[in-house]
Amino acid sequence: MNLEKLMQQLEAKHPGEQEYLQAVREVLMTIEEVYNEHPEFEKAKIAERLVEPDRIFTFKVPWVDDRGEVQLNIGYRVQFNNAIGPYKGGLRFHPSVNLSILKFLGFEQIFKNALTTLPMGGGKGGSDFNPRGKSDAEVMRFCQSFMLELWRHIGADTDVPAGDIGVGGREIGYLYGMYRKLAQMNTGVLTGKNLEFGGSLIRPEATGFGALYFVKQMLETAGHDIKGKTVAVSGFGNVAWGAIIKATEMGAKVVTISGPDGYIYDENGISGKKIDYLLELRATCNDVVAPYAEEFGAQFVPNRKPWEVKVDIALPCATQNELNGEDARNIINNGTLCVAEVSNMGCTPEAIDLFIEHKIMYGPGKAVNAGGVATSGLEMTQNAMHLSWGASEVDNRLQQIMSDIHEQCVKYGKQPDGYINYMKGANVAGFLKVAKAMLAQGIV
Ligand code: 2IT
């Protein structure tokens, strides 16, 4: 593989798509060695075929707001790779959404889904719709208009969307209602559904729970116990919520959350009804964390990120590239043991290089946060069987899956000096599964 040449070609075809090019470079860099040991990969141009999405749909989403004014957004679905199963991945509704972001997320999803051990390909979609300040009725009309286009391209055995930033149970409900009406079918075409119409227990908690199962194993592998450790979390949405619940249950103390307005430092720990309060904050749709400080007498630090707080474990739970080189230097100086991305591509390449250079445990999003999509996979399984499992059945499977992912990372990421490069391990394990599937299925 000629990495630089491949990147140049990709850059020429997709100019300025920074997040997408960043995600591709990271994967190619870490798989280069194993790729070159398999001449059959080069011969079948696996790398070139893997970095290009199978197809992309973009569509207009017109809707009417509460004042009767017509609004327009753009909708997207990127179907990236379905060599090992139907396209699978979330929908993101956020004003920052563009093709670069959705292609990076779709690309990451291929390897993440491969790691889950379940048969799911990679896809992602969404819209530049901004849910901030919107009423329920506006969100419903937007979701209905969005599905009016999307429904043609998805299906329980072809492409199964779910939630991501800005898309939770409420949005999935509206999307599902419109799909059911248009397709005249009740199927597992979306995951993250409410329990009454085919959703799975534990799915709302799964991303955060899975992340903590993974972090616990990272720590144990290095001879540490999670009990009594302090944790910095960024974000305050669904992913942060699940992570805080499980970290607290495991005996760790979470001392921060954050929003676009700044971060909260709560030295007493975010537990009990403070965790429930996060759901209330989210439900206001104002996208701020400052009210937490007034409610519980904690410290609010405006316009700053939580990575300056001295903790044992750092968990980015907000969005891509939220932790940069400067943050990484703070984290290293503070003697932090472990950084695990619960958000997708939470750390910049500079931050990751610093962690690896300083031998700090670093878990990449595609391994750490895979419990979310894995439990979506379990929701698909239950839908296909027309039954539902109890919470412990789902949770046990989730724990087993996270443990399998950890094992794959160690297998392919352990260095001769004993340091585990989880980024390399996750990328190589995910890649090998997909590459072998592509190879076996010919040039298609
Ligand atoms: O980034 C992710 O893995 C998700 N947003 C969840 C995707 C899914 O299909 O459950």
Coordinates of C-alpha atoms and ligand atoms in Angstrom, one line a residue:
M1 CA 0.0 0.0 0.0
N2 CA 1.3 3.4 -0.9
L3 CA -0.4 5.4 1.9
E4 CA 0.6 8.9 0.8
K5 CA -0.4 8.3 -2.8
L6 CA -3.7 6.8 -1.7
M7 CA -4.4 9.8 0.6
Q8 CA -3.5 12.2 -2.2
Q9 CA -5.9 10.6 -4.6
L10 CA -8.6 10.6 -1.9
E11 CA -8.0 14.3 -1.1
A12 CA -8.2 15.2 -4.8
K13 CA -11.6 13.5 -5.1
H14 CA -13.0 14.8 -1.8
P15 CA -11.3 18.1 -1.3
G16 CA -11.6 19.8 2.1
E17 CA -13.4 16.9 3.7
Q18 CA -11.2 17.1 6.8
E19 CA -12.9 14.7 9.2
Y20 CA -13.4 12.0 6.6
L21 CA -9.7 12.2 5.5
Q22 CA -8.6 12.2 9.1
A23 CA -10.6 9.0 9.9
V24 CA -9.3 7.3 6.8
R25 CA -5.7 8.2 7.4
E26 CA -5.8 6.9 11.0
V27 CA -7.1 3.5 9.8
L28 CA -4.8 3.1 6.8
M29 CA -1.8 4.1 8.9
T30 CA -2.4 1.4 11.5
I31 CA -3.3 -1.4 9.1
E32 CA -0.5 -0.7 6.6
E33 CA 1.8 -3.3 8.1
V34 CA -0.7 -6.2 8.1
Y35 CA -2.0 -5.1 4.7
N36 CA 1.5 -5.5 3.2
E37 CA 1.7 -9.0 4.6
H38 CA -1.3 -9.9 2.4
P39 CA -0.5 -9.3 -1.3
E40 CA -4.1 -10.6 -2.1
F41 CA -5.5 -7.4 -0.5
E42 CA -3.4 -5.2 -2.7
K43 CA -4.3 -7.2 -5.8
A44 CA -8.0 -6.8 -5.0
K45 CA -7.5 -3.1 -4.2
I46 CA -9.2 -3.6 -0.9
A47 CA -8.0 -0.3 0.6
E48 CA -9.1 1.8 -2.4
R49 CA -12.5 0.0 -2.4
L50 CA -12.9 0.3 1.4
V51 CA -12.4 4.0 1.7
E52 CA -15.0 5.0 -0.9
P53 CA -18.7 4.7 0.2
D54 CA -20.9 2.3 -1.7
R55 CA -23.4 5.1 -2.3
I56 CA -24.7 8.4 -0.8
F57 CA -28.3 9.7 -0.8
T58 CA -28.9 13.4 -0.3
F59 CA -32.3 14.9 -0.3
K60 CA -34.3 18.0 0.5
V61 CA -36.3 18.1 3.7
P62 CA -39.0 20.8 3.7
W63 CA -41.1 21.3 6.8
V64 CA -43.4 23.9 8.3
D65 CA -42.5 25.5 11.7
D66 CA -44.9 26.5 14.5
R67 CA -45.3 30.0 13.0
G68 CA -46.4 28.6 9.7
E69 CA -43.1 29.4 8.0
V70 CA -41.5 27.0 5.5
Q71 CA -38.1 25.6 6.6
L72 CA -35.6 23.7 4.5
N73 CA -32.9 21.3 5.6
I74 CA -30.7 18.7 3.8
G75 CA -31.0 15.0 4.6
Y76 CA -28.3 12.4 4.0
R77 CA -27.7 8.7 4.2
V78 CA -24.2 7.3 3.5
Q79 CA -24.2 3.6 2.8
F80 CA -20.6 2.8 3.2
N81 CA -19.9 -0.9 3.2
N82 CA -22.2 -4.0 3.6
A83 CA -19.7 -6.8 3.1
I84 CA -20.5 -8.4 6.5
G85 CA -24.2 -7.4 7.0
P86 CA -26.8 -4.7 6.3
Y87 CA -25.7 -1.1 6.5
K88 CA -26.1 -0.1 10.1
G89 CA -25.4 3.2 11.9
G90 CA -27.1 6.2 13.4
L91 CA -28.7 9.4 12.2
R92 CA -27.2 12.7 13.5
F93 CA -29.3 15.9 13.6
H94 CA -27.0 18.8 14.2
P95 CA -26.3 22.1 12.4
S96 CA -22.7 21.0 11.8
V97 CA -23.7 17.9 9.8
N98 CA -22.2 17.7 6.3
L99 CA -20.8 15.0 4.1
S100 CA -17.4 15.0 5.6
I101 CA -18.7 14.3 9.0
L102 CA -21.1 11.7 7.9
K103 CA -18.5 10.0 5.7
F104 CA -16.1 9.9 8.7
L105 CA -18.8 8.5 10.9
G106 CA -19.9 5.9 8.3
F107 CA -16.3 4.8 7.7
E108 CA -15.6 4.4 11.5
Q109 CA -18.9 2.5 11.7
I110 CA -17.6 -0.3 9.4
F111 CA -14.8 -1.3 11.7
K112 CA -16.8 -0.7 14.9
N113 CA -19.6 -2.9 13.7
A114 CA -17.1 -5.6 12.6
L115 CA -15.6 -5.6 16.1
T116 CA -19.0 -6.2 17.7
T117 CA -18.9 -9.8 16.4
L118 CA -22.4 -9.2 14.9
P119 CA -23.2 -9.2 11.2
M120 CA -23.6 -5.5 10.5
G121 CA -22.1 -3.3 7.8
G122 CA -21.4 0.4 8.1
G123 CA -23.6 3.4 7.3
K124 CA -24.5 6.8 8.7
G125 CA -26.9 9.6 8.0
G126 CA -28.6 12.7 9.3
S127 CA -29.4 16.3 8.7
D128 CA -28.2 19.8 9.4
F129 CA -31.5 20.3 11.2
N130 CA -30.9 22.0 14.6
P131 CA -33.1 20.5 17.3
R132 CA -32.2 23.3 19.8
G133 CA -35.3 25.3 20.8
K134 CA -37.7 23.3 18.6
S135 CA -41.1 22.1 19.8
D136 CA -42.2 18.5 19.8
A137 CA -44.5 19.3 16.9
E138 CA -41.7 20.8 14.8
V139 CA -39.5 17.8 15.5
M140 CA -42.3 15.5 14.4
R141 CA -43.0 17.4 11.2
F142 CA -39.2 17.4 10.4
C143 CA -38.9 13.7 11.1
Q144 CA -41.9 12.9 8.9
S145 CA -40.6 14.9 6.0
F146 CA -37.1 13.3 6.4
M147 CA -38.6 9.8 6.4
L148 CA -40.8 10.6 3.3
E149 CA -37.5 10.4 1.3
L150 CA -35.4 8.0 3.4
W151 CA -37.9 5.1 3.6
R152 CA -37.2 4.0 0.0
H153 CA -33.5 3.3 0.8
I154 CA -33.7 1.5 4.1
G155 CA -35.1 -1.9 5.3
A156 CA -34.5 -4.5 8.1
D157 CA -32.2 -6.5 5.8
T158 CA -30.7 -3.6 3.8
D159 CA -30.0 -0.6 6.0
V160 CA -31.0 0.0 9.6
P161 CA -30.6 3.5 11.0
A162 CA -30.7 4.5 14.6
G163 CA -29.9 7.5 16.8
D164 CA -26.8 9.7 17.3
I165 CA -26.4 13.3 18.4
G166 CA -29.8 15.0 18.3
V167 CA -31.7 11.8 17.6
G168 CA -33.1 9.9 20.6
G169 CA -36.2 7.9 21.5
R170 CA -38.6 10.7 20.5
E171 CA -37.1 11.2 17.0
I172 CA -36.9 7.4 16.4
G173 CA -40.6 7.2 17.4
Y174 CA -41.6 9.8 14.8
L175 CA -39.4 8.3 12.1
Y176 CA -40.7 4.8 12.8
G177 CA -44.3 6.0 12.7
M178 CA -43.9 7.5 9.3
Y179 CA -41.9 4.5 8.0
R180 CA -44.6 2.1 9.1
K181 CA -47.3 4.2 7.4
L182 CA -45.4 4.5 4.1
A183 CA -44.1 0.9 3.9
Q184 CA -47.2 -0.7 5.5
M185 CA -44.8 -2.8 7.5
N186 CA -43.8 -3.4 11.1
T187 CA -40.1 -4.4 10.9
G188 CA -36.8 -3.8 12.7
V189 CA -36.0 -1.0 10.2
L190 CA -34.8 1.3 12.9
T191 CA -33.2 0.6 16.3
G192 CA -33.5 2.6 19.5
K193 CA -37.3 2.2 19.4
N194 CA -39.4 2.5 22.5
L195 CA -40.2 -0.8 24.2
E196 CA -43.8 -0.8 23.2
F197 CA -43.0 -1.2 19.5
G198 CA -40.0 -3.5 19.3
G199 CA -37.2 -1.6 21.2
S200 CA -34.7 -3.4 23.4
L201 CA -34.2 -3.1 27.1
I202 CA -30.7 -1.5 27.9
R203 CA -30.4 0.1 24.4
P204 CA -30.6 3.7 25.8
E205 CA -27.9 2.9 28.4
A206 CA -25.8 0.6 26.2
T207 CA -23.2 3.0 24.8
G208 CA -22.2 4.3 28.2
F209 CA -22.5 0.9 29.9
G210 CA -20.5 -0.8 27.2
A211 CA -17.8 1.9 27.5
L212 CA -17.4 1.3 31.2
Y213 CA -17.2 -2.5 30.8
F214 CA -14.4 -1.8 28.3
V215 CA -12.6 0.8 30.6
K216 CA -12.8 -1.6 33.5
Q217 CA -11.0 -4.2 31.4
M218 CA -8.4 -1.7 30.2
L219 CA -7.6 -0.8 33.8
E220 CA -7.6 -4.4 35.1
T221 CA -5.3 -5.5 32.3
A222 CA -2.8 -2.8 33.5
G223 CA -3.3 -3.9 37.2
H224 CA -5.7 -1.1 38.3
D225 CA -9.2 -1.2 39.9
I226 CA -11.9 1.2 38.7
K227 CA -13.2 1.4 42.3
G228 CA -12.4 4.8 43.9
K229 CA -11.1 6.4 40.7
T230 CA -12.1 9.9 39.7
V231 CA -13.6 10.5 36.3
A232 CA -14.0 13.5 34.0
V233 CA -16.9 13.2 31.5
S234 CA -17.7 15.7 28.7
G235 CA -21.1 16.2 27.3
F236 CA -24.4 15.6 29.1
G237 CA -26.5 13.6 26.6
N238 CA -27.5 10.0 26.3
V239 CA -24.0 8.7 26.0
A240 CA -22.7 10.7 29.0
W241 CA -25.7 9.7 31.0
G242 CA -25.2 5.9 30.6
A243 CA -21.4 6.2 31.2
I244 CA -22.0 8.2 34.5
I245 CA -24.6 5.6 35.7
K246 CA -22.2 2.7 35.2
A247 CA -19.1 4.4 36.4
T248 CA -20.9 5.3 39.6
E249 CA -22.3 1.8 40.0
M250 CA -18.7 0.5 39.7
G251 CA -17.6 2.7 42.5
A252 CA -15.9 5.5 40.6
K253 CA -16.7 9.1 41.1
V254 CA -17.7 11.3 38.1
V255 CA -16.8 14.9 38.8
T256 CA -17.5 16.7 35.5
I257 CA -20.0 17.1 32.7
S258 CA -20.0 19.7 30.0
G259 CA -22.0 21.5 27.3
P260 CA -21.4 24.1 24.6
D261 CA -21.6 26.8 27.4
G262 CA -18.7 25.3 29.6
Y263 CA -18.3 22.6 32.2
I264 CA -19.6 21.7 35.7
Y265 CA -17.1 20.6 38.4
D266 CA -19.0 18.7 41.2
E267 CA -16.4 17.5 43.7
N268 CA -19.0 15.5 45.5
G269 CA -19.6 13.3 42.5
I270 CA -22.5 13.2 40.0
S271 CA -24.7 10.4 41.3
G272 CA -28.3 9.6 42.3
K273 CA -30.9 12.2 41.4
K274 CA -28.2 14.4 39.9
I275 CA -27.9 11.8 37.1
D276 CA -31.7 11.9 36.6
Y277 CA -31.4 15.7 36.3
L278 CA -29.3 15.3 33.2
L279 CA -32.3 13.9 31.4
E280 CA -34.3 16.9 32.5
L281 CA -31.6 19.3 31.2
R282 CA -31.6 17.4 27.9
A283 CA -35.4 17.6 27.6
T284 CA -35.3 21.4 27.8
C285 CA -33.6 21.4 24.4
N286 CA -31.5 24.4 25.4
D287 CA -28.1 22.7 25.1
V288 CA -26.6 24.2 28.3
V289 CA -25.2 22.7 31.6
A290 CA -25.0 25.9 33.7
P291 CA -28.4 25.2 35.4
Y292 CA -26.9 22.1 37.1
A293 CA -24.6 24.4 39.2
E294 CA -27.5 26.4 40.5
E295 CA -29.6 23.2 41.2
F296 CA -26.9 21.3 43.1
G297 CA -24.4 24.0 44.3
A298 CA -21.6 22.9 42.1
Q299 CA -19.0 25.0 40.2
F300 CA -19.7 26.1 36.7
V301 CA -16.7 27.0 34.6
P302 CA -17.9 28.9 31.5
N303 CA -16.4 28.4 28.0
R304 CA -13.8 25.8 29.1
K305 CA -13.5 22.1 28.7
P306 CA -13.2 19.6 31.6
W307 CA -9.8 18.2 30.6
E308 CA -8.0 20.7 32.9
V309 CA -9.5 18.9 36.0
K310 CA -7.1 16.4 37.6
V311 CA -8.7 13.0 37.4
D312 CA -7.7 9.3 36.9
I313 CA -10.0 8.6 33.9
A314 CA -11.0 11.0 31.1
L315 CA -14.1 10.1 29.1
P316 CA -14.9 12.3 26.1
C317 CA -18.7 11.8 25.6
A318 CA -19.6 14.7 23.4
T319 CA -18.4 14.9 19.8
Q320 CA -15.5 14.5 17.3
N321 CA -12.2 16.2 17.9
E322 CA -13.3 17.5 21.3
L323 CA -10.0 16.7 23.0
N324 CA -6.9 18.3 21.3
G325 CA -3.2 18.4 21.8
E326 CA -3.4 21.1 24.5
D327 CA -6.0 19.1 26.4
A328 CA -3.9 16.0 26.0
R329 CA -0.9 17.8 27.6
N330 CA -3.1 18.8 30.6
I331 CA -4.2 15.2 30.9
I332 CA -0.7 13.9 30.8
N333 CA 0.6 16.5 33.3
N334 CA -2.3 15.6 35.7
G335 CA -1.2 12.0 35.8
T336 CA -4.3 10.6 34.2
L337 CA -4.2 6.8 33.8
C338 CA -6.7 6.2 31.0
V339 CA -8.5 8.1 28.2
A340 CA -11.4 6.3 26.5
E341 CA -13.4 7.9 23.7
V342 CA -17.1 7.3 24.2
S343 CA -17.8 9.9 21.5
N344 CA -16.7 9.0 17.9
M345 CA -13.2 10.2 17.1
G346 CA -13.2 12.3 20.3
C347 CA -9.5 13.0 20.2
T348 CA -7.5 14.8 17.6
P349 CA -4.5 12.9 15.9
E350 CA -2.1 15.1 17.9
A351 CA -3.8 14.1 21.2
I352 CA -3.7 10.4 20.3
D353 CA 0.0 10.6 19.4
L354 CA 0.8 12.3 22.7
F355 CA -1.1 9.6 24.7
I356 CA 0.7 6.8 22.9
E357 CA 4.1 8.5 23.2
H358 CA 3.5 8.8 27.0
K359 CA 2.2 5.3 27.2
I360 CA -1.1 6.4 28.6
M361 CA -3.9 3.9 28.1
Y362 CA -6.0 5.2 25.2
G363 CA -9.2 3.5 23.9
P364 CA -10.5 4.6 20.5
G365 CA -14.2 5.3 20.0
K366 CA -14.7 2.4 17.6
A367 CA -13.9 -0.1 20.4
V368 CA -15.0 1.8 23.5
N369 CA -18.4 3.0 22.2
A370 CA -19.3 -0.1 20.2
G371 CA -21.7 -1.3 22.9
G372 CA -24.4 1.1 21.5
V373 CA -24.5 -0.3 18.0
A374 CA -23.9 -3.8 19.4
T375 CA -27.1 -3.5 21.4
S376 CA -28.8 -2.2 18.3
G377 CA -27.7 -5.4 16.7
L378 CA -29.3 -7.3 19.6
E379 CA -32.5 -5.3 19.0
M380 CA -32.4 -6.4 15.4
T381 CA -32.0 -10.0 16.6
Q382 CA -35.0 -9.7 18.9
N383 CA -37.1 -8.1 16.1
A384 CA -36.2 -10.8 13.7
M385 CA -37.3 -13.5 16.2
H386 CA -40.5 -11.5 17.1
L387 CA -39.7 -11.6 20.8
S388 CA -38.0 -9.6 23.5
W389 CA -35.3 -10.5 26.0
G390 CA -35.2 -9.4 29.6
A391 CA -32.7 -6.8 30.7
S392 CA -30.2 -9.2 32.1
E393 CA -30.1 -11.3 28.9
V394 CA -29.2 -8.1 26.9
D395 CA -26.8 -6.9 29.5
N396 CA -25.0 -10.2 29.7
R397 CA -24.6 -10.3 25.9
L398 CA -23.4 -6.7 25.9
Q399 CA -20.7 -7.6 28.6
Q400 CA -19.6 -10.6 26.6
I401 CA -19.3 -8.5 23.4
M402 CA -17.3 -5.7 25.1
S403 CA -15.0 -8.4 26.5
D404 CA -14.6 -9.9 23.0
I405 CA -13.7 -6.5 21.6
H406 CA -11.2 -6.0 24.3
E407 CA -9.6 -9.3 23.6
Q408 CA -9.4 -8.5 19.8
C409 CA -7.7 -5.2 20.6
V410 CA -5.1 -6.9 22.8
K411 CA -4.5 -9.6 20.2
Y412 CA -3.6 -7.1 17.5
G413 CA -2.4 -4.1 19.5
K414 CA 0.0 -5.5 22.1
Q415 CA 3.5 -4.2 21.6
P416 CA 6.7 -6.1 22.5
D417 CA 7.1 -3.7 25.5
G418 CA 3.7 -4.8 26.8
Y419 CA 1.9 -1.5 26.0
I420 CA -1.4 -2.1 24.3
N421 CA -2.0 0.2 21.3
Y422 CA -5.8 -0.1 21.3
M423 CA -6.2 2.1 18.3
K424 CA -4.0 -0.2 16.2
G425 CA -5.7 -3.3 17.7
A426 CA -9.2 -2.1 17.0
N427 CA -8.4 -1.0 13.4
V428 CA -6.5 -4.2 12.5
A429 CA -9.1 -6.6 14.0
G430 CA -12.1 -4.7 12.3
F431 CA -10.2 -4.3 9.0
L432 CA -9.2 -8.0 8.7
K433 CA -12.8 -9.2 9.2
V434 CA -14.2 -6.8 6.5
A435 CA -11.2 -7.3 4.1
K436 CA -11.6 -11.1 4.2
A437 CA -15.3 -10.8 3.6
M438 CA -14.7 -8.5 0.6
L439 CA -12.1 -10.8 -0.8
A440 CA -14.3 -13.9 -0.5
Q441 CA -17.1 -12.2 -2.3
G442 CA -15.2 -11.0 -5.4
I443 CA -15.0 -7.6 -7.0
V444 CA -18.5 -6.2 -6.4
Ligands
2IT1 O1 -22.1 5.9 16.6 C1 -22.8 4.9 16.9 O2 -22.3 3.8 16.9 C2 -24.2 5.2 17.0 N1 -24.6 6.3 17.0 C3 -25.2 4.0 17.2 C4 -25.5 3.4 15.9 C5 -26.6 2.3 16.0 O3 -26.9 1.8 14.9 O4 -27.1 2.0 17.1

